[in-house]
mmCIF file of C-alpha atoms in Angstrom:
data_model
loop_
_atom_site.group_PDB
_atom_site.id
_atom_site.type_symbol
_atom_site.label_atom_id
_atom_site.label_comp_id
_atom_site.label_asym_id
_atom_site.label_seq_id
_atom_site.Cartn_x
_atom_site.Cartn_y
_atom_site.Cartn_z
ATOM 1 C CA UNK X 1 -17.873 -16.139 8.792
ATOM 2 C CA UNK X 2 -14.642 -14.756 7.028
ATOM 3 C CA UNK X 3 -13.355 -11.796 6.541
ATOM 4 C CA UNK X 4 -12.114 -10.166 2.955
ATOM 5 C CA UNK X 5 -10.305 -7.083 1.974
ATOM 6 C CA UNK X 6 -13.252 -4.906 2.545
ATOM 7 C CA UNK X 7 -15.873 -7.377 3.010
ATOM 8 C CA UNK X 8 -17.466 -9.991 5.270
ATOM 9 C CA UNK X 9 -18.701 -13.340 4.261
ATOM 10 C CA UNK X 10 -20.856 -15.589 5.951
ATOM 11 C CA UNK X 11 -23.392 -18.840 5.625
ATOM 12 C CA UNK X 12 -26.970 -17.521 5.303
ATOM 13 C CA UNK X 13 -29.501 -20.575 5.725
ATOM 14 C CA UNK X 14 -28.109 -22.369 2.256
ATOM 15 C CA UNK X 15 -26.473 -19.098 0.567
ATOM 16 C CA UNK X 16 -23.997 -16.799 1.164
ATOM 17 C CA UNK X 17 -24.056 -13.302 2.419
ATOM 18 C CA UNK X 18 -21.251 -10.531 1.639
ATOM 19 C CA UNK X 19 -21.502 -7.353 2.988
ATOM 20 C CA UNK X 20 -19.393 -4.441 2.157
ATOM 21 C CA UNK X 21 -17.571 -3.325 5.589
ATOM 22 C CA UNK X 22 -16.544 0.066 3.880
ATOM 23 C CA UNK X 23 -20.689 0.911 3.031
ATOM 24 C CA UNK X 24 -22.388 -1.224 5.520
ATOM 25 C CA UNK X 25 -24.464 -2.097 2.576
ATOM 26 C CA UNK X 26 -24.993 -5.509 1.269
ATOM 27 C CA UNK X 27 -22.686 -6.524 -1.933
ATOM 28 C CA UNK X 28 -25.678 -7.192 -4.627
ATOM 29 C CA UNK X 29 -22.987 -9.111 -7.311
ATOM 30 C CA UNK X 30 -25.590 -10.384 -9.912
ATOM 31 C CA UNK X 31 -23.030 -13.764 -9.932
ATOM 32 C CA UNK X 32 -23.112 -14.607 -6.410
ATOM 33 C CA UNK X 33 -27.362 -13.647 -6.611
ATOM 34 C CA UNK X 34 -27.695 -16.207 -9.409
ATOM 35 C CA UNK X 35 -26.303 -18.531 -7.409
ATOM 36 C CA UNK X 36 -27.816 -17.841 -3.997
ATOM 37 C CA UNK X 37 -29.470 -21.461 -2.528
ATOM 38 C CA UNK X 38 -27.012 -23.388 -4.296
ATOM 39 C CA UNK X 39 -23.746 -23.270 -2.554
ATOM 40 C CA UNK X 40 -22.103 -26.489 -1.306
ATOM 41 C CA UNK X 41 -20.711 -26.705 1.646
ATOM 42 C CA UNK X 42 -17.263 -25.554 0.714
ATOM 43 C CA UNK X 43 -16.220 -21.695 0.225
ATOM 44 C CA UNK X 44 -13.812 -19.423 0.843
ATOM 45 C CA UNK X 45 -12.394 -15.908 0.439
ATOM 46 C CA UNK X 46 -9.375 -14.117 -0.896
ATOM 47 C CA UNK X 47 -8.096 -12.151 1.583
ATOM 48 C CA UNK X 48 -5.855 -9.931 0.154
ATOM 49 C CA UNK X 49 -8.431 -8.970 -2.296
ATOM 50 C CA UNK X 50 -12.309 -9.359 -3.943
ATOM 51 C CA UNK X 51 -12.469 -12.687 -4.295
ATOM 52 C CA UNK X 52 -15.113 -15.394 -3.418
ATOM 53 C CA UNK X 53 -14.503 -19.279 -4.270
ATOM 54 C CA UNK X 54 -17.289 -21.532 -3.310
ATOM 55 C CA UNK X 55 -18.815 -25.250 -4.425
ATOM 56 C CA UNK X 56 -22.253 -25.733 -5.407
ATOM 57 C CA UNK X 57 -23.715 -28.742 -5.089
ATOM 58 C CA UNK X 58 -22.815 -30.607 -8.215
ATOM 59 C CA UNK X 59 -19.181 -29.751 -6.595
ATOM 60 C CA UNK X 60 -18.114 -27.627 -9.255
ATOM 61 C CA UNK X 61 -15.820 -24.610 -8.020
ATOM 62 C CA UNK X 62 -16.916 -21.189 -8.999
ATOM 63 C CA UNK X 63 -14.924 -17.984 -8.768
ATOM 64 C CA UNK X 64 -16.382 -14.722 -8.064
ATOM 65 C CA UNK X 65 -15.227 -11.044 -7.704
ATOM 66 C CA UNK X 66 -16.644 -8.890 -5.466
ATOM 67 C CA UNK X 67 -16.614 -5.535 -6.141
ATOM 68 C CA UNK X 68 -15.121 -2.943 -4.160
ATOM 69 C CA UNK X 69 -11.575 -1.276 -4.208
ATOM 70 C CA UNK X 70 -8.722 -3.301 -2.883
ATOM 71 C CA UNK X 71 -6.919 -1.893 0.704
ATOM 72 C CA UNK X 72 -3.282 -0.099 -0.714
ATOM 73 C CA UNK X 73 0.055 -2.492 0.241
ATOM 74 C CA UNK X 74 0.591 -2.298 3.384
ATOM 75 C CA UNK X 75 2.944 -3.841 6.093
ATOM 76 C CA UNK X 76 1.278 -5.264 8.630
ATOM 77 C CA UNK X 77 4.403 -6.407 10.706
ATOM 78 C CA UNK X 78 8.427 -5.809 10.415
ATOM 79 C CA UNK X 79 11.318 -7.140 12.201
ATOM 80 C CA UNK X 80 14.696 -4.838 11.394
ATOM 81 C CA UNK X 81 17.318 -3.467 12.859
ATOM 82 C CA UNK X 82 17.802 0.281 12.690
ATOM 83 C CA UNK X 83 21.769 0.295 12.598
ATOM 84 C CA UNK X 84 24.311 -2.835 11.502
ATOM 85 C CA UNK X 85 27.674 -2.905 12.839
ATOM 86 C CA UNK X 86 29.266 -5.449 10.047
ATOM 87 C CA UNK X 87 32.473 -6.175 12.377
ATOM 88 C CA UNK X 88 29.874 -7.336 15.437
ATOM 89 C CA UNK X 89 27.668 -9.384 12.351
ATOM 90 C CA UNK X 90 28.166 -10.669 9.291
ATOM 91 C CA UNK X 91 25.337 -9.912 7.963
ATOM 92 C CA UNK X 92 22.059 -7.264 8.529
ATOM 93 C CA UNK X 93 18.768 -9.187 8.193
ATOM 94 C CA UNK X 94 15.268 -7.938 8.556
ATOM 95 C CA UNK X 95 11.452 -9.429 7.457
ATOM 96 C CA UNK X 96 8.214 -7.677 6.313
ATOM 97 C CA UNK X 97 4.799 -8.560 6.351
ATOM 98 C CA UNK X 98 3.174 -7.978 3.676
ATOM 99 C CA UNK X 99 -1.118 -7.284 3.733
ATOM 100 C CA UNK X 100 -1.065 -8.483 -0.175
ATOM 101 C CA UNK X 101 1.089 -10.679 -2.130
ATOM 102 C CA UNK X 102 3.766 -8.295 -4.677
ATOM 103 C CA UNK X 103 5.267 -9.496 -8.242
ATOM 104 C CA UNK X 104 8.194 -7.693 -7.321
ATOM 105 C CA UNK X 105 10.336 -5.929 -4.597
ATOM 106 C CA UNK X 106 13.833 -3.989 -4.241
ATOM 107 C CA UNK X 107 15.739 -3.084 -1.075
ATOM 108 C CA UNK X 108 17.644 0.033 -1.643
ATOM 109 C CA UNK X 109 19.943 1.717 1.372
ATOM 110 C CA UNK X 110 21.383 5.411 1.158
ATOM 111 C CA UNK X 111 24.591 6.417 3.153
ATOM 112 C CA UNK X 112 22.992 8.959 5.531
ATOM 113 C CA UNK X 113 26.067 11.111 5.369
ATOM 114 C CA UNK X 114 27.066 11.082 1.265
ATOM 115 C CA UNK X 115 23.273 10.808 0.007
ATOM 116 C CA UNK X 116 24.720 7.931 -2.535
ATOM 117 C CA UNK X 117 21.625 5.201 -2.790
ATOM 118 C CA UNK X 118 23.127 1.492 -3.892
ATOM 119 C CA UNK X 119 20.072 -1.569 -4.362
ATOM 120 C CA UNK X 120 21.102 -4.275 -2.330
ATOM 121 C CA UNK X 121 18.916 -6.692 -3.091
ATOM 122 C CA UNK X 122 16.292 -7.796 -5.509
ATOM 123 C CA UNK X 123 13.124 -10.420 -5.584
ATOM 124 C CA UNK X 124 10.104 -11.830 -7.665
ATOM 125 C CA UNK X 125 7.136 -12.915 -6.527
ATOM 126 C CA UNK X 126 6.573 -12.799 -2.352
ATOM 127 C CA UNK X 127 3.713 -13.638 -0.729
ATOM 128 C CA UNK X 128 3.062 -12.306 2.461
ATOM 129 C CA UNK X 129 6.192 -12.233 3.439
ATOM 130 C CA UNK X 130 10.038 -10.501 2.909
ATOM 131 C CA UNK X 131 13.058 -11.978 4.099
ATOM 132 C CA UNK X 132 16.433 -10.280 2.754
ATOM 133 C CA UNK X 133 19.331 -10.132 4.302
ATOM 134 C CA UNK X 134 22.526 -7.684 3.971
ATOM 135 C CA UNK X 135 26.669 -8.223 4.228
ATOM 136 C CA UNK X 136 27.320 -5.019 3.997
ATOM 137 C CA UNK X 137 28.339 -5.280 0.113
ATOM 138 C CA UNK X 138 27.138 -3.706 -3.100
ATOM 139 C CA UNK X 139 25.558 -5.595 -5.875
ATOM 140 C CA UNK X 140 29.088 -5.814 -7.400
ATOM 141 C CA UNK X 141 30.468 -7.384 -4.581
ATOM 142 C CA UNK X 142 32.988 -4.461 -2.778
ATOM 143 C CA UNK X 143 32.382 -3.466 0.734
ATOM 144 C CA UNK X 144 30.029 0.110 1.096
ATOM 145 C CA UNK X 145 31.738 2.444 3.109
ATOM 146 C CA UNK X 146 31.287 2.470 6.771
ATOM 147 C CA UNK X 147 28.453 4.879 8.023
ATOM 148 C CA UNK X 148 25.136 5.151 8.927
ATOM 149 C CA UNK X 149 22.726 4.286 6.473
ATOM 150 C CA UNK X 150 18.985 3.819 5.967
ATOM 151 C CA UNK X 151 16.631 1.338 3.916
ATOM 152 C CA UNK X 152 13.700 1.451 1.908
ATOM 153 C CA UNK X 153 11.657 -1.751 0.365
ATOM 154 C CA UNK X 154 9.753 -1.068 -2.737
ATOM 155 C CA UNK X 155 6.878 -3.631 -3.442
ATOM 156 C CA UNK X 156 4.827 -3.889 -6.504
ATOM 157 C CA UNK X 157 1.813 -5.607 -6.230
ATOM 158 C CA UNK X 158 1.174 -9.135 -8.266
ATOM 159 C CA UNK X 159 -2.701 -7.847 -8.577
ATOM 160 C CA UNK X 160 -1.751 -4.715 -10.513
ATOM 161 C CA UNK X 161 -4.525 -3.059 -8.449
ATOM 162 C CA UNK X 162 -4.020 -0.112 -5.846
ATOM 163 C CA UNK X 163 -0.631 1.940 -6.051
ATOM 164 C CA UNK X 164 2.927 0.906 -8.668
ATOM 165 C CA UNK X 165 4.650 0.752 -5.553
ATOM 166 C CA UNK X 166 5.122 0.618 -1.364
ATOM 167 C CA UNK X 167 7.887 2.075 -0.466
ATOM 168 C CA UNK X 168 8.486 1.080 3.672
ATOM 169 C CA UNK X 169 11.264 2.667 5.883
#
């Protein structure tokens, strides 16, 4: 039995059943129906999103998409610090956890006091997880003024399905 974005998948006798967790209902996909009594022994699911991979027994993979709306990004875990003092550390560091893999991601922070917003750091793909750390600098390379300031992490995500962007404070 494994769970999906949305859906549960489990060995039936020598097929597969999916069931939509959202509907209760079963997941008729006319792919995975065609194929029903023929699955190998080896399958698995996407979690992050509607996908089914499984072996028949000839051994040939097959990939299948099961319908149903993907869960928005979401973080499912964080580690950060809610204040930095740069002359006690070098540097500010913090992690996300992701609930789908992104194509892109930006960490902005915004002086609390002056409003200005500066992007302090930039990635590609990330999957899962965030890691960025801080010294305190702009892109540019000059020291931000001292003050409080607050983050946000925008995240795209790589499927292109659900909402442009995450943003996470």
């Amino acid at each position: 039995m494994r769970l999906g974005d949305g859906y549960l998948v489990h060995q039936a006798g020598v097929g597969l059943e999916v069931t939509n967790l959202r509907s209760g209902a079963p997941v008729r996909e006319p792919d995975i129906a065609a194929y029903v009594g023929s699955f190998g022994t080896g399958w698995t699911i996407d979690r992050f999103g509607g996908r089914l991979a499984y072996t028949d027994a000839s051994e040939t993979v097959h990939l299948v998409g099961v319908a149903g709306t993907a869960s928005p990004l979401a973080v499912i875990d964080q580690d950060t610090a809610a204040t930095v003092d740069f002359k006690q550390a070098k540097t500010w560091q913090a992690r996300w956890w992701l609930s789908r893999p992104v194509s892109s991601w930006k960490l902005t922070v915004r002086n609390k006091t002056s409003g200005i917003t500066t992007v302090v750091r930039t990635g590609t793909e990330a999957r899962g997880l965030i890691a960025p750390s801080w010294d305190g600098k702009s892109p540019l390379g000059s020291c931000l003024f001292t003050g409080d300031y607050e983050w946000t992490l925008t995240a795209t995500p790589a499927d292109g399905r659900g909402a442009g962007t995450a943003p996470v404070n």
